[in-house]
PDB file of C-alpha atoms in Angstrom:
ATOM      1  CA  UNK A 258      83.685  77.545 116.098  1.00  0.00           C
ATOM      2  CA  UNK A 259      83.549  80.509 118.501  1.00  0.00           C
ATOM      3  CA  UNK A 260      81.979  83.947 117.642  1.00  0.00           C
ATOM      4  CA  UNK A 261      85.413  85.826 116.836  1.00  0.00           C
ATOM      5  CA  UNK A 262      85.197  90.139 117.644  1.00  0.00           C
ATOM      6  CA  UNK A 263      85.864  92.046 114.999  1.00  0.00           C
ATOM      7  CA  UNK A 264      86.429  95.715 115.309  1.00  0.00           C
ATOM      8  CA  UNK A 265      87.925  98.894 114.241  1.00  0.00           C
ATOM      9  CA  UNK A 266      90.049 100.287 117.071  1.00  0.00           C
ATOM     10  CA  UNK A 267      88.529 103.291 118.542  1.00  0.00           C
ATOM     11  CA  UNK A 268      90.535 106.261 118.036  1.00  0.00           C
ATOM     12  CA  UNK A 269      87.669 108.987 119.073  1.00  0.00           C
ATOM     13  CA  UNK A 270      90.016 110.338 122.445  1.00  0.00           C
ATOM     14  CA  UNK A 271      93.206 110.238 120.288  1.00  0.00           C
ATOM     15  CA  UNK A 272      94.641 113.866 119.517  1.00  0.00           C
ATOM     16  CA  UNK A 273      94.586 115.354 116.532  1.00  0.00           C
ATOM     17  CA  UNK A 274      98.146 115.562 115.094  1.00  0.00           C
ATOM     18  CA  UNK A 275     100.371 115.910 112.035  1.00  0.00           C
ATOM     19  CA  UNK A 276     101.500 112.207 110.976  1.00  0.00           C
ATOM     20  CA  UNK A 277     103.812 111.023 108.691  1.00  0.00           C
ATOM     21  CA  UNK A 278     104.777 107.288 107.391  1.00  0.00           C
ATOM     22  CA  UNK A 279     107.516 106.759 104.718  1.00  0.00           C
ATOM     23  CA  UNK A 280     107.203 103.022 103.042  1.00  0.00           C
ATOM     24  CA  UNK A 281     109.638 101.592 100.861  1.00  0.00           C
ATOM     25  CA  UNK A 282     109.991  98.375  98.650  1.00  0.00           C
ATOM     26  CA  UNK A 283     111.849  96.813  95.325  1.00  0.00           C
ATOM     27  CA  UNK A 284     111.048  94.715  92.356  1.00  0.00           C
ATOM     28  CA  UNK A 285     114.163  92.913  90.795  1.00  0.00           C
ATOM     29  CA  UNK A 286     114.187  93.014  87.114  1.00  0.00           C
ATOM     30  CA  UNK A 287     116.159  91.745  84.115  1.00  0.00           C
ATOM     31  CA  UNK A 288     119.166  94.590  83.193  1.00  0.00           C
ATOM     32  CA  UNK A 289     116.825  94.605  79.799  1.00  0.00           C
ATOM     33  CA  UNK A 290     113.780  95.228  81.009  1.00  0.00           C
ATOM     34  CA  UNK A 291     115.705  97.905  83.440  1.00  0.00           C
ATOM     35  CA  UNK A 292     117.200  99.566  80.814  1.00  0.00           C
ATOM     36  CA  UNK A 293     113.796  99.525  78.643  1.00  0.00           C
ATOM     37  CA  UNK A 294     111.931 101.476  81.953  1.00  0.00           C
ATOM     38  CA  UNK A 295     114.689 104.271  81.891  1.00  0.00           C
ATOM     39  CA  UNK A 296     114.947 104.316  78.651  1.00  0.00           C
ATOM     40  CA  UNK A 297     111.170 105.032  78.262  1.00  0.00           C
ATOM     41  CA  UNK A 298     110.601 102.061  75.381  1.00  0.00           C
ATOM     42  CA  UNK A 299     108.164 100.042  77.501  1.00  0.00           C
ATOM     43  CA  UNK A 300     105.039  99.239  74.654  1.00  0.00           C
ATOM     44  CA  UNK A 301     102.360 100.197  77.705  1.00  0.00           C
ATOM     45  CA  UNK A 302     104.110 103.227  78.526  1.00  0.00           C
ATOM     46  CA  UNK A 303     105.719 105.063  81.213  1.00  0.00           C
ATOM     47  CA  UNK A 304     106.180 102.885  83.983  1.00  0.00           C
ATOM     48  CA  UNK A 305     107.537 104.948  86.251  1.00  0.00           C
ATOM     49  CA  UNK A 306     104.869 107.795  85.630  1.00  0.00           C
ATOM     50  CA  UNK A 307     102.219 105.146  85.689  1.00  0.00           C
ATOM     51  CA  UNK A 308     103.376 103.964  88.926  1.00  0.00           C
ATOM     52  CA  UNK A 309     103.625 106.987  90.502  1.00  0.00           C
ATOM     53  CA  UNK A 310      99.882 107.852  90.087  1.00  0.00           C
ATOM     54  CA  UNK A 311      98.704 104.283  91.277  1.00  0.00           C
ATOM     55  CA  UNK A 312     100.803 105.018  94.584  1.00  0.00           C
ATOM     56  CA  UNK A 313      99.082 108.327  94.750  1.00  0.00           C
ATOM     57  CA  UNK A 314      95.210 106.510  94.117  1.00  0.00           C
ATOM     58  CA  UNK A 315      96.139 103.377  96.407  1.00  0.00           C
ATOM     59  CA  UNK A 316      96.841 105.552  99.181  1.00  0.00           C
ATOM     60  CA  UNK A 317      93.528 107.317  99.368  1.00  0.00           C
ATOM     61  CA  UNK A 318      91.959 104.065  98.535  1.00  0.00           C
ATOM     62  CA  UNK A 319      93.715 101.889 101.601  1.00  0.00           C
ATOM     63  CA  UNK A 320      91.473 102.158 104.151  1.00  0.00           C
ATOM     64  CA  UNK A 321      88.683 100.517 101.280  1.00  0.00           C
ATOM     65  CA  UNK A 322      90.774  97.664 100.853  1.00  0.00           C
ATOM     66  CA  UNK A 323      91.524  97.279 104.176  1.00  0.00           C
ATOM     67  CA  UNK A 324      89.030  96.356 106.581  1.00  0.00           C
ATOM     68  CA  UNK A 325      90.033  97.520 109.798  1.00  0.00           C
ATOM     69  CA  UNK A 326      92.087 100.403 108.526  1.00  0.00           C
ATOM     70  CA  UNK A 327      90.519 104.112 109.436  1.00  0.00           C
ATOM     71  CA  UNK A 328      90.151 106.555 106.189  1.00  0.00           C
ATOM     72  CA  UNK A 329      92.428 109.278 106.949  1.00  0.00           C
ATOM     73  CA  UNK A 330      92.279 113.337 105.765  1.00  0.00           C
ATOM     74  CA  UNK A 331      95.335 112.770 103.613  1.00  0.00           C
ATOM     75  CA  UNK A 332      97.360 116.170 103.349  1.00  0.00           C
ATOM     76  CA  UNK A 333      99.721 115.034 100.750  1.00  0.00           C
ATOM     77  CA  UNK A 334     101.460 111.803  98.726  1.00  0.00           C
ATOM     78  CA  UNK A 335     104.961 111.183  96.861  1.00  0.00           C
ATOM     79  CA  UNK A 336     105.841 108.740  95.424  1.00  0.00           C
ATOM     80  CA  UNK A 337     109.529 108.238  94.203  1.00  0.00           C
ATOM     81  CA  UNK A 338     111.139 105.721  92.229  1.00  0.00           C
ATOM     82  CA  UNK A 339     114.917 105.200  91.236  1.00  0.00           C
ATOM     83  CA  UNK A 340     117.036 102.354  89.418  1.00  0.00           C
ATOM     84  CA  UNK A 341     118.925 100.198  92.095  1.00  0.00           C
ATOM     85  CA  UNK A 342     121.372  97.804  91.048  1.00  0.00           C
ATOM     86  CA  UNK A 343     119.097  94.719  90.502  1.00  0.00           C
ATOM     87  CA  UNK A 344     115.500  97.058  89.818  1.00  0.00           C
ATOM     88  CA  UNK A 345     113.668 100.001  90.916  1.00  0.00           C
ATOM     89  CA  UNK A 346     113.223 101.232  94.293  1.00  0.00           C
ATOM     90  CA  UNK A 347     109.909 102.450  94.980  1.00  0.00           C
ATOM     91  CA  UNK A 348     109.451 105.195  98.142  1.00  0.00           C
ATOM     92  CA  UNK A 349     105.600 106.530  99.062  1.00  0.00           C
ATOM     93  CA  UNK A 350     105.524 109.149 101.677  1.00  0.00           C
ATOM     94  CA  UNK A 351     102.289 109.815 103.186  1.00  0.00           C
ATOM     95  CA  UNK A 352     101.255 112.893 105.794  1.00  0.00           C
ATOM     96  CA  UNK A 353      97.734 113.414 107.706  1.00  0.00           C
ATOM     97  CA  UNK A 354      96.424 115.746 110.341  1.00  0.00           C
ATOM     98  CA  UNK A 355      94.531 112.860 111.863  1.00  0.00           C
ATOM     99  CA  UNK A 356      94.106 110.630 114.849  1.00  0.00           C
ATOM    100  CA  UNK A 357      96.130 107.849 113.516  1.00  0.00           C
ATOM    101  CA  UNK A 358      98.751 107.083 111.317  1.00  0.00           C
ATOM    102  CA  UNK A 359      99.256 106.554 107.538  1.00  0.00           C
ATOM    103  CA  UNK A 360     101.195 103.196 107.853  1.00  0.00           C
ATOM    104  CA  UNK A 361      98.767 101.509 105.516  1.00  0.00           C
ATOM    105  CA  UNK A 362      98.219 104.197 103.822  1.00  0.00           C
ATOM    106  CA  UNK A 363     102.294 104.237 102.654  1.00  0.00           C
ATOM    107  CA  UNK A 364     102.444 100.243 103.018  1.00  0.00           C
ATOM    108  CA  UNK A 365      99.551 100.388  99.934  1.00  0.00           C
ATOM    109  CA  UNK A 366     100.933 102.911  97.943  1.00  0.00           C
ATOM    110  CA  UNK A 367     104.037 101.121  98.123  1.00  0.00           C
ATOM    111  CA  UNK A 368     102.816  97.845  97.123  1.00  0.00           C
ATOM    112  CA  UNK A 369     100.067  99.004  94.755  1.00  0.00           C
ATOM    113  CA  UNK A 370     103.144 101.074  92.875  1.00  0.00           C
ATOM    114  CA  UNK A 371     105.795  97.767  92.799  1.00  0.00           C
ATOM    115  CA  UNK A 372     102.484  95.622  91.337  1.00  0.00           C
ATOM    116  CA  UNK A 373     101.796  98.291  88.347  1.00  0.00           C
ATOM    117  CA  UNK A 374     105.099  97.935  87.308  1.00  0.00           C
ATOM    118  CA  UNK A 375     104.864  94.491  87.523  1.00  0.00           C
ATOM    119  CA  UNK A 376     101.887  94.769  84.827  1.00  0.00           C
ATOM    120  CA  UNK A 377     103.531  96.942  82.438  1.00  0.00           C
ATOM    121  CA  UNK A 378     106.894  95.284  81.818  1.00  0.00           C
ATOM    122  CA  UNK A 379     106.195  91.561  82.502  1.00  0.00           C
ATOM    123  CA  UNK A 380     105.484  90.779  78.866  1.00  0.00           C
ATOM    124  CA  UNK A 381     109.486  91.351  79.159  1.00  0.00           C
ATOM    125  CA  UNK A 382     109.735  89.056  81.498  1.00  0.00           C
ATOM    126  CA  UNK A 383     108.301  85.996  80.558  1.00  0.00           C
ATOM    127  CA  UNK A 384     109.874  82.977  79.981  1.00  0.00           C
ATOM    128  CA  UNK A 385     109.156  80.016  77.560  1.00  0.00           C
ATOM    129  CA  UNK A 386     106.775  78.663  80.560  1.00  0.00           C
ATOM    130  CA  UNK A 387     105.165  82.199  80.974  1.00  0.00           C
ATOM    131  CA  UNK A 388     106.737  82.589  84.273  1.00  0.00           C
ATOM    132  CA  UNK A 389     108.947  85.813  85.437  1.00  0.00           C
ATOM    133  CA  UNK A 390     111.902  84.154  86.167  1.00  0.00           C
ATOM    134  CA  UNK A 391     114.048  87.541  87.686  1.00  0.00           C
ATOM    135  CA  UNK A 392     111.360  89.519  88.222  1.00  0.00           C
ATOM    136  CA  UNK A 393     110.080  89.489  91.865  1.00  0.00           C
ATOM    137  CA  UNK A 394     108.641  91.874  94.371  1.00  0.00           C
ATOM    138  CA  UNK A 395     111.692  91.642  97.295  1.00  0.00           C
ATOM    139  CA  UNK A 396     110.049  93.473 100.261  1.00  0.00           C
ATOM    140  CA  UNK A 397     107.984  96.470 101.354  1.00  0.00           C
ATOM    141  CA  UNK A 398     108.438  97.920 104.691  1.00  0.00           C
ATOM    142  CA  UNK A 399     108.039 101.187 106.977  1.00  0.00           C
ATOM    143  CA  UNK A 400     111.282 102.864 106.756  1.00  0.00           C
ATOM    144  CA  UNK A 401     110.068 106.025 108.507  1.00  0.00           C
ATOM    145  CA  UNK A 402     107.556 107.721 111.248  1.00  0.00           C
ATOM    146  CA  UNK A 403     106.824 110.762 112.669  1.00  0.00           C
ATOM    147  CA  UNK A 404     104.154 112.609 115.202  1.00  0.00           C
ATOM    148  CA  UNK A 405     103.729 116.073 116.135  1.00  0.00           C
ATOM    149  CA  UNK A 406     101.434 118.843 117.157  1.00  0.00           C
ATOM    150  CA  UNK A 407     100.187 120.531 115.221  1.00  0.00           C
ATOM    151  CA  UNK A 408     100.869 124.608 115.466  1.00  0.00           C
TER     152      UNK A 408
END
């Protein structure tokens, strides 16, 4: 097996700049365990809360989970999520003044958010095989970007 190179990609002559990534992803979930979240009845506790302050700790944690991924000066996180038909819909917007961008940063906080939630209702879940039979992660994905000077 060959010697494979492995490296962070050198950003020392990129500019400075004001960056912002928006990530968005859903979890489908039983109506009841739906209406248990919004109604604030889940045993663990507030879900949604919850969730919103593991988005906010995954994102300054991403770049310690992922390898290759450059620890950013992180100016700011929210995290926002709201019933859909079939679940919630979790949005993590991330901004830097850095030399790269906070994809991963928004990616993780997205994902890291959708698997909390995960935890704290799936006793709800279950089914007589302890499987999740509704409940399923559907996608995560960059929904928004943006670069610019900064004043």
């Amino acid at each position: 097996m060959q010697n494979r190179k492995v490296s962070m990609v050198d950003v020392s002559e990129k500019k400075i700049m004001f960056r912002r990534a928006k990530a968005i992803g859903r979890i489908r979930l039983s109506k009841g365990t739906l209406e248990k979240i919004l109604a604030g009845k889940i045993e663990k506790g507030d879900a949604i809360t919850i969730a919103k302050i593991a988005a906010i700790n995954a994102a300054k944690e991403a770049s310690k989970l992922i390898p290759m991924c450059h620890p950013l000066k992180i100016t700011h996180v929210d995290a926002d999520i709201r019933p859909y038909e079939n679940g919630l819909e979790v949005s993590v917007e991330v901004k830097v003044i850095d030399r790269t961008g906070p994809d991963m940063e928004a990616i993780t906080a997205c994902a890291v958010a959708l698997l909390n939630i995960f935890d704290m209702v799936k006793a709800y879940e279950k089914d007589e095989n302890g499987l999740y039979p509704e409940m399923q992660i559907e996608w995560i994905k960059i929904v928004e970007k943006e670069k610019r000077e900064i004043q």
